[in-house]
Every structure is written in structure tokens, then in C-alpha cells.
Coordinates of C-alpha atoms and ligand atoms in Angstrom, one line a residue:
Chain A
M11 CA 92.0 43.5 82.1
S12 CA 92.2 44.8 77.9
L13 CA 88.5 45.7 76.2
L14 CA 90.0 44.2 72.6
A15 CA 92.1 41.4 72.3
I16 CA 93.3 39.8 69.3
R17 CA 95.3 36.7 70.0
D18 CA 97.3 35.0 66.9
V19 CA 94.6 36.3 64.1
T20 CA 95.5 34.9 60.6
R21 CA 93.5 35.5 57.7
V22 CA 94.5 34.0 54.4
F23 CA 93.4 35.0 50.9
G24 CA 94.3 31.5 48.6
G25 CA 98.0 31.9 48.2
L26 CA 97.8 35.2 50.1
V27 CA 98.6 35.3 54.1
A28 CA 96.9 39.3 54.5
L29 CA 97.1 38.5 58.2
D30 CA 100.6 36.6 60.2
G31 CA 99.4 35.5 63.6
V32 CA 99.0 39.1 65.2
S33 CA 98.9 39.7 68.6
F34 CA 97.7 42.7 71.1
D35 CA 95.8 44.4 73.3
V36 CA 93.8 47.5 73.2
H37 CA 92.5 48.6 76.8
E38 CA 89.9 50.5 78.1
G39 CA 89.6 54.4 77.4
E40 CA 92.7 54.2 75.4
I41 CA 93.6 55.8 71.6
F42 CA 95.3 53.0 70.1
S43 CA 97.0 53.0 66.4
V44 CA 97.6 50.4 63.8
I45 CA 99.8 51.5 61.6
G46 CA 101.5 49.5 58.3
P47 CA 102.5 50.3 54.7
N48 CA 99.9 49.5 52.3
G49 CA 98.4 46.0 52.1
A50 CA 100.0 45.3 55.1
G51 CA 96.5 44.3 56.3
K52 CA 94.7 46.4 58.7
S53 CA 91.2 47.2 57.5
T54 CA 91.7 43.0 57.0
L55 CA 91.9 43.2 61.0
F56 CA 89.7 45.6 60.8
N57 CA 87.0 44.0 59.2
I58 CA 87.6 40.7 61.3
V59 CA 87.0 43.4 64.5
S60 CA 84.0 43.7 63.3
G61 CA 82.2 41.1 62.1
F62 CA 83.1 42.2 58.6
D63 CA 85.3 39.1 57.8
Q64 CA 86.7 36.1 59.8
P65 CA 89.7 34.6 60.6
T66 CA 90.9 31.6 59.2
S67 CA 92.8 31.2 63.2
G68 CA 93.0 33.1 65.7
S69 CA 91.0 34.4 68.0
V70 CA 89.4 38.1 69.0
S71 CA 88.2 38.7 72.0
F72 CA 86.1 41.8 73.3
A73 CA 85.2 42.7 76.8
G74 CA 85.9 39.0 78.0
R75 CA 83.8 37.9 75.0
E76 CA 84.9 35.6 72.1
V77 CA 83.5 37.7 68.9
A78 CA 85.5 36.3 65.7
G79 CA 82.8 35.1 63.3
E80 CA 79.7 37.0 64.8
R81 CA 77.9 39.0 62.4
P82 CA 78.3 42.5 61.9
H83 CA 75.1 43.9 63.2
R84 CA 75.0 41.9 66.3
L85 CA 78.4 43.1 67.4
V86 CA 77.5 46.8 66.7
R87 CA 74.2 45.9 69.8
S88 CA 77.7 45.1 72.1
G89 CA 79.3 48.0 71.2
I90 CA 82.1 47.8 68.4
A91 CA 81.9 50.7 65.9
R92 CA 83.5 51.4 63.3
T93 CA 83.9 53.7 59.7
F94 CA 85.0 52.9 56.3
Q95 CA 88.5 53.2 54.3
N96 CA 86.1 53.8 51.0
T97 CA 83.6 56.0 53.1
Q98 CA 79.8 54.0 52.8
L99 CA 77.4 56.6 53.5
F100 CA 73.7 56.6 52.4
E101 CA 73.9 59.0 49.6
E102 CA 70.5 60.0 48.9
L103 CA 69.8 60.7 52.5
T104 CA 70.6 64.5 54.4
V105 CA 73.2 64.5 57.1
F106 CA 71.2 64.2 59.3
D107 CA 69.5 61.0 58.2
N108 CA 72.9 59.4 58.1
V109 CA 73.2 60.0 61.6
L110 CA 69.6 59.4 62.7
A111 CA 70.4 55.6 60.7
G112 CA 73.1 55.8 63.7
T113 CA 71.0 55.2 66.2
F114 CA 69.1 52.0 65.1
P115 CA 70.8 49.6 67.2
V116 CA 70.0 51.4 70.4
T117 CA 66.3 52.1 69.7
R118 CA 63.6 49.4 70.0
A119 CA 60.5 50.2 67.8
G120 CA 60.1 47.2 65.6
V121 CA 57.0 47.8 62.4
V122 CA 54.0 46.8 65.0
A123 CA 55.2 50.4 67.3
A124 CA 56.1 52.2 64.0
A125 CA 53.0 51.5 62.7
L126 CA 50.2 52.2 65.2
R127 CA 52.7 55.2 66.2
L128 CA 52.9 53.8 69.3
P129 CA 54.0 56.3 72.3
R130 CA 56.9 54.3 73.2
A131 CA 58.2 54.4 69.6
R132 CA 57.7 58.2 69.2
R133 CA 59.6 59.0 72.4
E134 CA 61.8 56.8 71.1
D135 CA 62.4 58.7 68.0
R136 CA 62.2 62.1 69.5
L137 CA 65.5 61.1 71.3
A138 CA 67.1 59.6 69.1
R139 CA 66.9 62.2 67.1
E140 CA 67.9 64.7 69.9
E141 CA 71.1 62.8 69.8
A142 CA 71.3 62.8 66.3
H143 CA 71.8 66.6 66.6
R144 CA 74.3 66.6 69.4
L145 CA 76.1 64.2 68.0
L146 CA 76.7 66.6 64.8
R147 CA 77.4 69.5 66.8
M148 CA 79.7 67.3 68.3
V149 CA 81.2 67.1 65.2
G150 CA 81.0 70.4 64.3
L151 CA 78.5 69.5 60.8
D152 CA 75.3 70.9 62.5
G153 CA 75.5 74.1 60.3
E154 CA 75.3 70.2 57.2
A155 CA 72.2 69.3 58.9
D156 CA 69.4 69.2 55.7
T157 CA 72.8 68.5 53.2
L158 CA 72.2 65.5 50.7
A159 CA 75.2 62.9 51.8
E160 CA 76.4 62.9 48.3
D161 CA 76.6 66.7 48.6
L162 CA 79.3 66.6 51.5
P163 CA 82.3 68.2 50.8
H164 CA 84.9 65.9 50.4
G165 CA 86.9 66.6 53.7
L166 CA 82.9 66.8 55.5
R167 CA 81.9 63.1 54.6
R168 CA 84.8 61.4 57.3
L169 CA 83.2 63.0 60.3
L170 CA 80.1 62.0 59.3
E171 CA 80.4 58.5 59.3
V172 CA 82.7 59.0 62.2
A173 CA 79.4 61.4 63.9
R174 CA 77.0 58.0 62.1
A175 CA 79.5 55.3 64.1
L176 CA 79.3 57.8 67.6
A177 CA 75.7 57.2 67.1
T178 CA 75.5 53.5 67.6
S179 CA 77.0 54.2 71.2
P180 CA 80.3 52.5 70.9
R181 CA 82.8 51.6 73.4
L182 CA 85.0 50.5 70.7
M183 CA 85.1 52.7 67.4
L184 CA 87.8 51.3 64.6
L185 CA 88.2 53.9 62.6
D186 CA 90.5 52.6 59.2
E187 CA 91.6 55.7 57.2
P188 CA 89.6 58.7 59.1
A189 CA 92.2 61.5 58.2
A190 CA 92.7 60.8 54.7
G191 CA 92.0 63.2 51.8
L192 CA 91.7 65.6 54.3
D193 CA 93.8 68.6 54.9
S194 CA 96.2 70.0 57.6
A195 CA 92.9 72.0 58.9
E196 CA 89.9 69.3 58.8
T197 CA 93.2 67.1 60.2
R198 CA 93.1 69.6 63.1
E199 CA 89.4 69.6 63.8
L200 CA 89.4 65.8 63.1
A201 CA 92.0 65.6 66.2
S202 CA 89.8 67.8 68.4
V203 CA 86.8 65.1 67.3
L204 CA 88.9 62.2 68.5
Y205 CA 89.3 63.8 71.7
R206 CA 86.0 65.1 72.6
V207 CA 84.9 61.1 71.3
R208 CA 87.5 59.0 74.4
D209 CA 86.6 62.6 76.9
A210 CA 83.0 60.8 75.9
G211 CA 84.4 56.9 77.4
A212 CA 84.8 55.8 73.7
T213 CA 88.0 53.9 72.9
M214 CA 89.4 53.8 69.3
V215 CA 91.7 52.0 67.0
V216 CA 92.7 53.7 64.5
V217 CA 94.0 53.2 61.6
E218 CA 96.2 56.1 59.7
H219 CA 98.8 56.8 57.8
D220 CA 99.1 61.0 58.8
M221 CA 102.5 59.8 60.9
G222 CA 102.3 63.3 62.5
L223 CA 98.4 63.4 64.2
V224 CA 99.3 59.3 64.8
M225 CA 101.7 60.4 66.9
E226 CA 100.2 63.1 68.2
I227 CA 97.3 61.5 69.9
S228 CA 98.1 57.7 69.9
D229 CA 98.7 56.3 73.4
S230 CA 100.3 52.9 72.2
I231 CA 100.9 51.3 68.4
V232 CA 101.0 48.6 67.0
V233 CA 103.1 48.1 63.6
L234 CA 101.8 45.5 60.8
D235 CA 104.1 44.9 57.9
R236 CA 102.4 42.1 55.4
G237 CA 100.4 41.0 58.2
C238 CA 102.7 40.4 60.5
K239 CA 103.2 42.5 64.0
I240 CA 107.0 44.5 63.7
A241 CA 106.3 46.3 66.3
E242 CA 104.7 47.5 69.1
G243 CA 104.3 50.7 71.7
P244 CA 104.0 54.0 72.8
P245 CA 104.4 56.8 70.0
M246 CA 108.6 57.6 70.9
L247 CA 109.5 54.0 70.6
I248 CA 108.0 53.6 67.5
Q249 CA 109.5 56.7 65.2
K250 CA 113.0 55.1 66.1
D251 CA 111.7 51.7 66.3
P252 CA 114.9 50.3 63.1
A253 CA 112.3 47.8 62.0
V254 CA 110.0 50.7 61.6
I255 CA 111.9 53.0 59.5
E256 CA 113.1 50.1 57.4
A257 CA 109.5 49.1 56.8
Y258 CA 108.7 52.1 55.9
L259 CA 111.8 53.1 54.0
G260 CA 110.7 50.0 51.1
E261 CA 107.8 51.7 51.2
E262 CA 107.4 55.5 51.1
A263 CA 110.8 57.3 51.1
G264 CA 110.7 60.7 51.4
D265 CA 107.0 60.6 52.8
D266 CA 107.7 61.4 55.8
A267 CA 109.4 64.5 56.3
Chain B
M18 CA 61.2 75.1 62.3
S19 CA 59.7 75.0 58.2
D20 CA 59.8 71.2 58.3
R21 CA 57.6 71.1 60.9
T22 CA 54.9 73.2 58.7
R23 CA 55.7 71.2 55.7
R24 CA 54.7 68.2 57.9
F25 CA 52.1 69.7 58.8
A26 CA 50.8 70.4 56.1
Q27 CA 51.1 67.4 54.7
S28 CA 49.3 65.5 57.2
G29 CA 46.1 68.0 56.9
G30 CA 46.7 66.9 53.3
A31 CA 46.9 63.1 53.8
V32 CA 43.8 63.5 56.3
L33 CA 41.4 65.6 53.8
A34 CA 42.3 63.5 50.7
A35 CA 41.1 60.7 52.9
A36 CA 38.0 62.0 53.6
A37 CA 37.5 63.3 50.2
V38 CA 37.9 59.7 49.0
L39 CA 35.9 58.3 51.6
A40 CA 33.1 60.9 50.7
L41 CA 33.4 60.2 47.2
P42 CA 30.5 58.1 46.6
L43 CA 27.9 61.2 47.8
V44 CA 27.9 62.4 44.2
V45 CA 29.7 59.3 42.0
T46 CA 26.4 57.6 41.0
D47 CA 27.2 56.2 38.4
R48 CA 28.0 52.0 39.2
Y49 CA 30.8 51.4 36.4
L50 CA 32.9 54.5 37.6
L51 CA 32.2 53.5 41.0
K52 CA 33.5 49.7 40.9
V53 CA 36.7 51.1 39.1
L54 CA 37.5 52.7 42.1
T55 CA 37.1 50.4 43.8
F56 CA 39.5 48.6 41.9
V57 CA 41.5 51.4 42.9
G58 CA 41.3 51.2 45.7
L59 CA 42.4 47.1 45.9
N60 CA 45.4 48.6 43.4
V61 CA 46.7 50.9 46.3
I62 CA 46.5 48.7 49.1
I63 CA 49.2 46.2 47.0
V64 CA 51.6 49.3 46.0
A65 CA 51.7 50.7 49.4
G66 CA 53.1 47.6 50.8
M67 CA 55.1 47.5 47.4
A68 CA 55.9 50.9 48.2
V69 CA 57.9 49.4 51.2
L70 CA 59.0 46.6 49.6
F71 CA 60.7 48.8 46.3
G72 CA 60.7 52.1 47.4
Y73 CA 62.7 51.4 50.9
A74 CA 64.0 48.3 51.6
G75 CA 65.0 48.2 47.1
Q76 CA 63.7 44.8 46.5
V77 CA 61.9 43.7 43.2
S78 CA 59.1 41.9 42.6
L79 CA 57.9 40.1 39.9
G80 CA 54.8 38.0 42.2
H81 CA 52.5 40.4 44.0
A82 CA 49.4 39.4 41.2
A83 CA 50.4 36.5 42.9
F84 CA 50.2 36.9 46.5
T85 CA 46.3 39.1 45.8
G86 CA 45.9 35.5 44.0
I87 CA 46.1 34.0 46.8
G88 CA 44.5 36.2 49.3
A89 CA 41.5 35.9 46.6
Y90 CA 41.1 32.4 46.7
T91 CA 41.5 31.1 50.1
C92 CA 39.2 34.0 51.1
G93 CA 36.6 32.8 48.2
F94 CA 37.0 29.4 49.7
L95 CA 36.6 29.5 52.3
T96 CA 33.8 32.1 52.4
A97 CA 31.7 30.1 49.3
R98 CA 32.8 26.6 49.8
A99 CA 33.4 26.4 53.5
G100 CA 31.0 27.8 55.1
W101 CA 33.4 30.2 57.0
P102 CA 32.5 34.3 58.7
W103 CA 34.0 36.8 56.3
M104 CA 36.3 38.5 58.5
T105 CA 38.5 34.8 59.9
A106 CA 38.8 33.8 56.1
V107 CA 39.8 37.8 55.3
A108 CA 43.0 37.1 58.4
A109 CA 43.0 33.8 56.9
A110 CA 44.2 35.1 54.0
V111 CA 46.1 38.2 55.1
A112 CA 48.1 35.4 57.1
L113 CA 49.0 32.7 54.3
S114 CA 49.2 35.4 51.4
A115 CA 52.2 36.7 53.8
L116 CA 53.6 33.4 54.8
G117 CA 53.9 32.5 50.9
G118 CA 56.3 35.6 50.9
L119 CA 57.8 34.6 54.0
A120 CA 58.7 31.2 52.5
L121 CA 60.3 32.6 49.4
A122 CA 61.6 35.8 50.6
L123 CA 63.6 33.8 53.2
P124 CA 66.1 31.6 51.8
S125 CA 66.1 34.3 48.3
L126 CA 67.8 36.8 50.5
R127 CA 70.3 34.9 51.9
L128 CA 71.5 34.5 48.7
R129 CA 73.2 37.4 47.1
G130 CA 71.9 39.9 44.5
H131 CA 68.5 39.3 41.9
Y132 CA 67.8 36.2 42.8
L133 CA 64.6 37.4 44.7
A134 CA 63.0 39.3 41.3
M135 CA 64.4 35.9 40.1
A136 CA 62.7 33.7 42.7
T137 CA 58.9 36.0 42.5
L138 CA 59.4 35.9 38.5
G139 CA 59.4 32.2 39.2
F140 CA 56.7 32.1 41.9
S141 CA 54.2 33.2 40.0
V142 CA 54.5 31.7 36.8
I143 CA 53.9 28.7 39.2
A144 CA 50.9 29.5 41.1
N145 CA 49.3 30.7 38.6
I146 CA 49.7 26.9 37.4
V147 CA 48.2 26.0 40.6
F148 CA 45.3 28.6 40.3
V149 CA 44.4 26.3 37.1
E150 CA 45.4 22.9 37.8
A151 CA 44.3 22.6 41.4
K152 CA 40.4 22.5 40.5
S153 CA 39.3 21.2 43.3
L154 CA 40.1 24.1 44.8
T155 CA 39.8 27.2 42.9
G156 CA 37.6 26.6 40.6
G157 CA 40.8 26.0 37.2
N158 CA 39.9 27.9 34.4
D159 CA 36.3 28.5 34.8
G160 CA 37.1 30.4 38.2
L161 CA 36.1 30.3 41.8
S162 CA 32.1 31.4 41.6
G163 CA 29.3 32.4 44.1
I164 CA 32.1 34.1 46.7
P165 CA 30.1 36.1 49.5
F166 CA 29.7 39.5 50.0
A167 CA 31.8 41.1 52.9
S168 CA 30.0 40.8 56.4
V169 CA 30.2 41.5 59.9
G170 CA 28.0 40.0 62.0
P171 CA 23.7 40.8 61.2
V172 CA 25.9 43.7 58.5
R173 CA 26.2 42.7 54.0
L174 CA 28.1 44.6 52.2
D175 CA 26.0 44.3 48.8
T176 CA 25.6 47.5 47.1
P177 CA 28.3 49.4 45.1
W178 CA 28.9 52.1 47.1
S179 CA 29.5 49.8 50.5
N180 CA 31.8 47.8 49.0
Y181 CA 33.7 51.0 47.4
L182 CA 33.8 51.8 51.5
L183 CA 34.9 49.4 52.9
V184 CA 38.1 48.8 50.1
W185 CA 38.5 52.2 50.5
G186 CA 38.6 52.2 54.2
A187 CA 41.3 49.3 54.3
A188 CA 43.4 51.3 51.8
V189 CA 43.1 54.7 54.2
V190 CA 44.3 53.0 57.4
V191 CA 47.0 50.9 54.7
V192 CA 48.4 53.8 53.9
A193 CA 48.3 55.1 57.7
L194 CA 49.7 52.3 59.2
V195 CA 52.6 52.3 55.6
S196 CA 53.7 55.5 56.3
G197 CA 54.3 55.0 60.6
I198 CA 56.2 52.1 58.8
V199 CA 58.6 54.1 57.0
R200 CA 58.2 57.8 59.0
G201 CA 59.4 55.4 62.0
R202 CA 62.5 52.8 62.8
P203 CA 62.1 50.0 60.1
G204 CA 62.0 52.7 57.9
R205 CA 64.8 54.3 58.8
A206 CA 66.6 50.9 58.6
M207 CA 64.8 50.0 54.9
A208 CA 67.3 53.1 53.6
A209 CA 69.6 52.5 55.3
L210 CA 69.8 49.4 53.7
Q211 CA 69.4 50.7 49.8
G212 CA 71.9 53.9 50.8
S213 CA 74.6 50.9 51.5
E214 CA 74.2 47.4 53.0
M215 CA 78.0 47.9 54.6
G216 CA 76.9 51.0 56.0
A217 CA 73.9 49.7 57.2
M218 CA 75.4 46.8 59.0
A219 CA 77.9 48.7 60.7
C220 CA 75.4 50.8 61.9
G221 CA 73.2 46.7 63.0
V222 CA 70.8 46.3 60.5
D223 CA 70.3 43.0 59.6
P224 CA 70.2 43.2 56.0
V225 CA 68.3 39.4 55.4
R226 CA 66.1 40.3 58.4
V227 CA 64.9 43.8 57.3
K228 CA 63.9 42.5 53.6
V229 CA 62.3 39.4 54.4
T230 CA 60.2 41.9 56.7
A231 CA 59.1 44.2 54.3
F232 CA 58.4 41.1 51.5
T233 CA 56.4 39.3 54.4
L234 CA 54.8 42.3 55.4
S235 CA 54.3 43.4 51.3
A236 CA 52.7 40.0 50.0
G237 CA 50.1 40.3 53.0
L238 CA 49.0 43.3 52.2
A239 CA 48.7 42.1 48.5
G240 CA 46.5 38.9 49.5
L241 CA 44.4 41.9 51.9
S242 CA 43.3 43.9 48.5
G243 CA 43.0 40.6 47.2
A244 CA 40.6 38.6 49.7
L245 CA 38.4 42.3 49.8
F246 CA 38.7 42.3 45.5
A247 CA 37.4 38.8 46.0
S248 CA 34.6 39.7 48.2
A249 CA 33.0 42.9 46.2
V250 CA 33.2 41.1 43.0
G251 CA 32.4 37.5 43.4
F252 CA 34.4 35.9 41.5
V253 CA 37.6 35.2 41.0
S254 CA 39.2 33.0 38.1
P255 CA 43.2 32.6 37.4
T256 CA 43.4 35.4 34.4
S257 CA 43.4 38.4 36.9
F258 CA 46.9 37.3 38.8
A259 CA 48.5 36.7 35.7
L260 CA 52.3 38.0 35.7
E261 CA 51.0 40.9 32.9
T262 CA 49.6 42.2 36.8
S263 CA 52.7 41.6 38.0
I264 CA 54.3 43.6 36.3
I265 CA 51.6 46.6 35.9
L266 CA 51.6 46.4 39.9
L267 CA 55.2 46.9 39.5
A268 CA 55.4 50.2 37.1
M269 CA 52.9 51.5 39.5
V270 CA 55.7 51.3 42.8
V271 CA 58.0 52.2 40.2
L272 CA 56.9 55.4 38.4
G273 CA 55.1 56.7 42.0
G274 CA 59.4 56.6 43.0
T275 CA 61.6 55.5 45.6
R276 CA 61.1 56.2 49.3
S277 CA 57.7 57.7 48.9
V278 CA 54.5 56.3 50.3
A279 CA 52.2 59.2 49.0
G280 CA 54.5 58.2 45.1
P281 CA 53.1 55.6 44.1
V282 CA 50.1 55.9 45.7
L283 CA 49.3 58.4 43.3
A284 CA 51.0 56.1 40.3
A285 CA 48.3 53.2 41.4
V286 CA 45.5 55.7 41.0
A287 CA 46.9 56.8 37.4
L288 CA 46.9 53.7 35.9
T289 CA 44.1 51.7 37.5
L290 CA 42.8 55.1 36.1
L291 CA 44.6 54.0 32.9
T292 CA 43.4 50.4 32.3
Y293 CA 39.6 51.3 32.3
I294 CA 40.1 54.9 30.5
D295 CA 38.2 53.0 27.6
G296 CA 34.8 52.9 29.9
L297 CA 35.7 56.6 31.5
I298 CA 36.5 58.2 28.3
P299 CA 33.2 57.9 25.8
G300 CA 34.1 59.6 22.9
L301 CA 37.8 57.7 22.8
S302 CA 37.8 55.5 19.7
K303 CA 37.0 51.9 19.0
T304 CA 40.4 51.3 17.5
T305 CA 42.7 53.8 20.2
V306 CA 40.9 51.4 23.0
A307 CA 42.0 48.2 20.9
A308 CA 45.2 49.3 20.3
L309 CA 45.8 50.6 24.2
Q310 CA 44.4 46.9 25.2
D311 CA 46.7 45.4 22.6
W312 CA 49.7 47.3 24.0
K313 CA 49.7 47.7 27.3
G314 CA 52.1 45.4 28.7
D315 CA 54.4 46.9 26.4
I316 CA 53.0 50.1 27.5
Y317 CA 53.5 49.4 30.9
G318 CA 57.1 47.0 30.5
V319 CA 58.2 50.4 28.8
V320 CA 57.3 52.6 32.0
I321 CA 59.4 51.1 34.0
V322 CA 63.0 50.3 32.2
G323 CA 62.1 54.1 30.6
V324 CA 61.6 55.4 34.7
M325 CA 64.7 52.9 36.0
L326 CA 67.3 54.6 33.6
F327 CA 66.3 58.1 33.2
V328 CA 64.7 58.8 37.0
P329 CA 65.6 55.7 39.3
A330 CA 63.6 58.2 42.0
G331 CA 60.7 58.1 40.0
M332 CA 58.1 60.9 40.4
A333 CA 58.7 61.2 44.7
G334 CA 62.4 61.8 43.8
L335 CA 61.4 64.0 41.1
A336 CA 59.3 65.9 43.4
R337 CA 61.9 65.6 46.3
A338 CA 64.6 67.1 43.9
W339 CA 62.6 70.1 43.4
R340 CA 61.9 71.0 46.7
R341 CA 65.2 70.9 47.2
K342 CA 65.8 73.2 44.6
S343 CA 63.5 75.6 45.8
R344 CA 65.0 75.5 49.7
S345 CA 68.1 75.9 48.3
V346 CA 66.8 78.6 46.7
T347 CA 64.8 80.6 49.4
G348 CA 67.5 79.5 51.9
A349 CA 70.3 82.0 49.9
G350 CA 67.5 84.6 49.3
E351 CA 67.5 84.7 53.5
A352 CA 71.3 84.5 54.0
A353 CA 72.0 87.3 51.6
Ligands
ATP25 N1 88.3 40.1 50.1 C1 89.9 40.4 49.3 N2 90.7 39.2 48.9 C2 91.5 38.6 48.3 N3 92.6 39.5 48.9 C3 92.6 40.1 50.2 C4 91.1 41.0 50.6 N4 91.3 41.7 51.2 C5 92.3 42.3 51.1 N5 93.3 41.4 50.7 C6 94.7 41.3 50.6 O1 95.0 41.4 51.2 C7 95.8 42.4 51.8 C8 95.7 42.8 53.0 O2 95.2 44.4 53.0 P1 94.4 45.5 53.9 O3 93.3 45.2 53.4 O4 94.1 44.8 55.1 O5 95.9 46.3 53.5 P2 95.6 47.6 54.7 O6 97.1 47.2 55.5 O7 94.3 48.5 54.9 O8 96.7 48.5 53.2 P3 96.0 50.0 52.9 O9 96.9 50.6 53.7 O10 96.4 50.0 51.6 O11 94.5 50.4 53.1 C9 96.7 43.4 50.5 O12 97.6 42.4 49.7 C10 94.8 42.1 49.5 O13 95.3 42.5 48.5
MG26 MG1 93.1 49.7 54.6

């Protein structure tokens, strides 16, 4: 059984059909990529799966449960974490505090427990801090723990968002253009982080324009163009697919060298 | 390591400050000064709650004086007219103010943008009309008098000293509890929300729930302050809870700064003392005092706008920036 099943998902904005009857399955343990030219509907799809948007019609089921229309903070609790195409970091907080914030859904202390500094709240806090440190090491940001997010070099901001998403302890990670703006060394580092994430047991859906990275890391790929699914399959086949080449030639000819 | 030392020094400093505040009546013999200092403590209680609401949850309230009023009238009416025991009346006062906060926040926070600020402004005005018009409960413009002193069992707190201790004892406890909240998980959720609402939602934070919680909490603390005010002074009237008071409270928390409890508390102390400056500094000329009184509202308004424009993170933000700078300088020194 698939972890994520997208069925006939359509999203209409006014007169614009951003997603048009899209269906596919993501299986547990996979790195699954969604690619397509600008405006294809990739981010819209992510917004729907993570609860930031709702489909006009169609269904999204996660671990066998219908989740379309559920609120984002609830979906995080059931195991769907995401990063954003435009990073949504807590700029005035430190790198460490950004990741610590990600432990929110896996901790419990409420206002009363925190106010009275109850032992269970303190224990939970200590564990959350240890976890945040561990994740910073995992993505290679442990040296920047005290840096404010706004002062972090551009290439590291996306890694921070990945670490924060990991802190929610997800079963499914949605990464929206994690390599955007990274240089080739940073992209290599990102790839190795993603492998580590997969080895830790999370399934990933990646939206990415860097075809080198996509072809290297993906087990399976779906191609969207103007809201429609035009191809699906392993990297080897997608690279040769005439419909895909056609869609990309129209958009970014010569960009693929 | 140094972080831990700093936190240790901070809690040490907080304990010392609390001890000093509670020991103050040993040296202060002037009744007027003691009364002013009691008012300072009452404002500290309100501002500690507003520090959570503004500095962490990022919400502006122009209505907290109204919640103080609800607490004051509830406690006053229940003890003076209905004969309730003091403790029960205070608990009811806190509960009613918190409930008022919840009733106001729930609908306005479901809407986006500045609806809450607008709603609190309207609430403040309406509450004041009710305080004036509901004469059978509030005594109208003449106010509610004959409110008994605080008493627990056989112990009656009927001296300025005991009232000072009551208010500041409560203030110390409130500041300690609030610090726990903002340093713990709820405070992290609020700071996240202020940083990026979408980012916070991606961390499992429910924005409406967090903001409503912060608002209810701060309304309840304002109510507590009002209840203590009523029993310490023995008299409440509508003017104490007018919009101007709400503006002064907002000025304190804005000046004090974001993501800090100490900043707003210090600002509350400073700005409350400023309000009573005529009585505290005897040499001040009559015209100066009159000018200060006339322009009070405007001065606080200018403080709010000025700070929000030029130092949006307030004194606490300046302190943070300064600490970072000094740390990065020593850090570079160590690395070299
Ligand atoms: N909230 C919205 N309201 C109206 N139109 C929208 C909205 N969100 C997206 N769209 C439109 O839907 C289409 C798909 O947008 P989407 O952001 O999903 O594309 P994308 O595949 O992520 O593109 P990119 O590669 O540029 O990020 C675009 O034409 C976009 O303008
Ligand atoms: Mg996109």
C-alpha cells in the first residue's frame, strides 16, 4: 500500500486550472520527485498535501486516511512535514531555536506545565534540545547554532528548513526546491543530507529544477505541465520521454546541458 | 557553557531583585511612596501578561485597562456588596476577566490582520460606558466605595505595608510563572508565530489557539491586578480604566521590548514612577507638573509610535543586539 495516494486532484484558481486531475502514488521509503516547468502546479500540489490549500476536487490519502482539507498543524502531527519554496524561517531566532521550534508537535507541555516548570516539562525540554542538536549535526549546521537565521549564509538556509522539518519527526517530507540558489558543493551536501534522511526512515517528495540532482536521487518521478501529469516513471525513462523533452524545450531550451 | 553561566546569573539576579523588592518596606517609611510603589507592582502584573501577548504572540491590545476594570469591579462588588470571602472574589475576578478576554479574542482572531487591535479598542470604549452606566453594580461615575481590604481567614491586610507585600508578592509569582511559560514550549510556539505564521504552522502550531491562549492569559492577569487594586485602595471608579490607561500599558510593553519579560517589567516600573513624578520629586515646578499631566497621553502615544518605528524590538531588542555584538567580539578573540 502506498504512503501517499493522490487521486484526481484538481485545483482551480478563478479561471486558472492549476492542477487538472492529477493522480500518483508515493511508496514508503522512496525519494519521489515532482518536476515540471514554472507554473506547472508543483507548489500548489504541495500546499494541498500539507493542508495549506484545499483541492477543488479529488482526494489525498496519507497512510490510508483521507487528509484533504485538514489544517496544516494537524497534518504535521500525523507525520507530514514540509519546507517552502520561499523559506519561512524564524528570522530573529537563532538557528538552534528554529530547529527547537520544530519539536513542537512531538512535545506536550502546555501553559500550566511550563509556568510551573513541572518535572515532565523540563525533561521533555531537555530531550527536545538534545534532538535539535542532533539534527543540526545531521545537516552540518552545528557550527551555526547561535547564528540568527537572518544572518545565515543563503546556501545554508534551506538546510536549516530541512532540519526544522525533520524535528517534527515526519513520515513524509515535502521539499519544495531544496536546491534553489545552492552552488554545486552545497547541492552535493544537500544530496547527502537527503540520503541520510531517507536512511533514517522518512519518505520524501521533492520538487526540484536541478535535473542533475533529481536524476541522481529519485527512485521515481512525476512530471507536471500546466496542471496535468504528462509522465511518470523512473529517472532513466523520464529523461528519454518525448513529452517531457517537449515540455521542457518550450520552457527552458538550452538550460539542460 | 557561557550560556549556562548567563542563565544562572540571570536567575540569581531575579531572586535578588525579588528579595530586594519584598524587603523594601523595611526601609521605606513614607506612606505615599509606598502607595506609589504598590501601584508600580499592580502595573507589573498587567504588563507581565501583556509581554506574553505583545512580545511573544505579536498581538496589540488597546483594551487591557478594561480587563483590569472588570477584575476591579468584580472583586469590589463581590466583597463589598455580596459579602463574598476575599479569596473567592479574587478568583472570580480573574476568571471573569479571562473569560472576557476569551470571548473577545476567539471571534476576532479567526479573522486576519488587525481585527484584534480594533476589537480591543472598541471593547475598551464599551467597557467604560458599562462601568459608568451599570450604576446598580458599579456605582456609576461616583464609583464603588467601601471595598474591604484583602483578608485571608482571620488575617486582614489593612496597612500600606501589608498591601505592598500582597501586591508585590503576587507580582513576583506572576513574573516567575510567566517566565516559565515564555521560556518553555508555549513561548516557543508564540515566538515562531511571530517569526513566520506559515513556518509556525509547518511546525504544528495552531495560530488561533496560541493567540487566544496568550490573550486569555493576559486578560486574566489584568483582572488579577484589578482585583488587588480594588482591595488595596478600597474604591474603584471608571476613570482608572479609560482608554488612556490602556495606551499607557501598551507604551510600557512596547518600550520594554519583544521576546522579553524583564524589559516590559522594567519599563512598567519606570513609566509608572514617571506618572507620579510630581509627588516623588518635591522640587518640580507647578508648570512642569501641569504640562506633564496635560501631555501624558500624548507622551505615551509618541513613545509607542517612536519605538515601533525606530526600535521595533524595544529595549529588550537593543539589549539582545548589544549582547550578540559583545559575544561575537569575544568569540573572534578566542578564535584568533
Ligand atoms: N493562490 C493562488 N491564486 C491564484 N493563482 C495561483 C495561486 N497559487 C498558484 N497560482 C497559479 O497556479 C499556477 C501553478 O502555480 P505553482 O506555484 O503551483 O507552480 P509551480 O509549479 O510551483 O511553479 P514554480 O516552478 O515557478 O515554483 C500558476 O499559474 C500560479 O500563478
Ligand atoms: Mg513552486
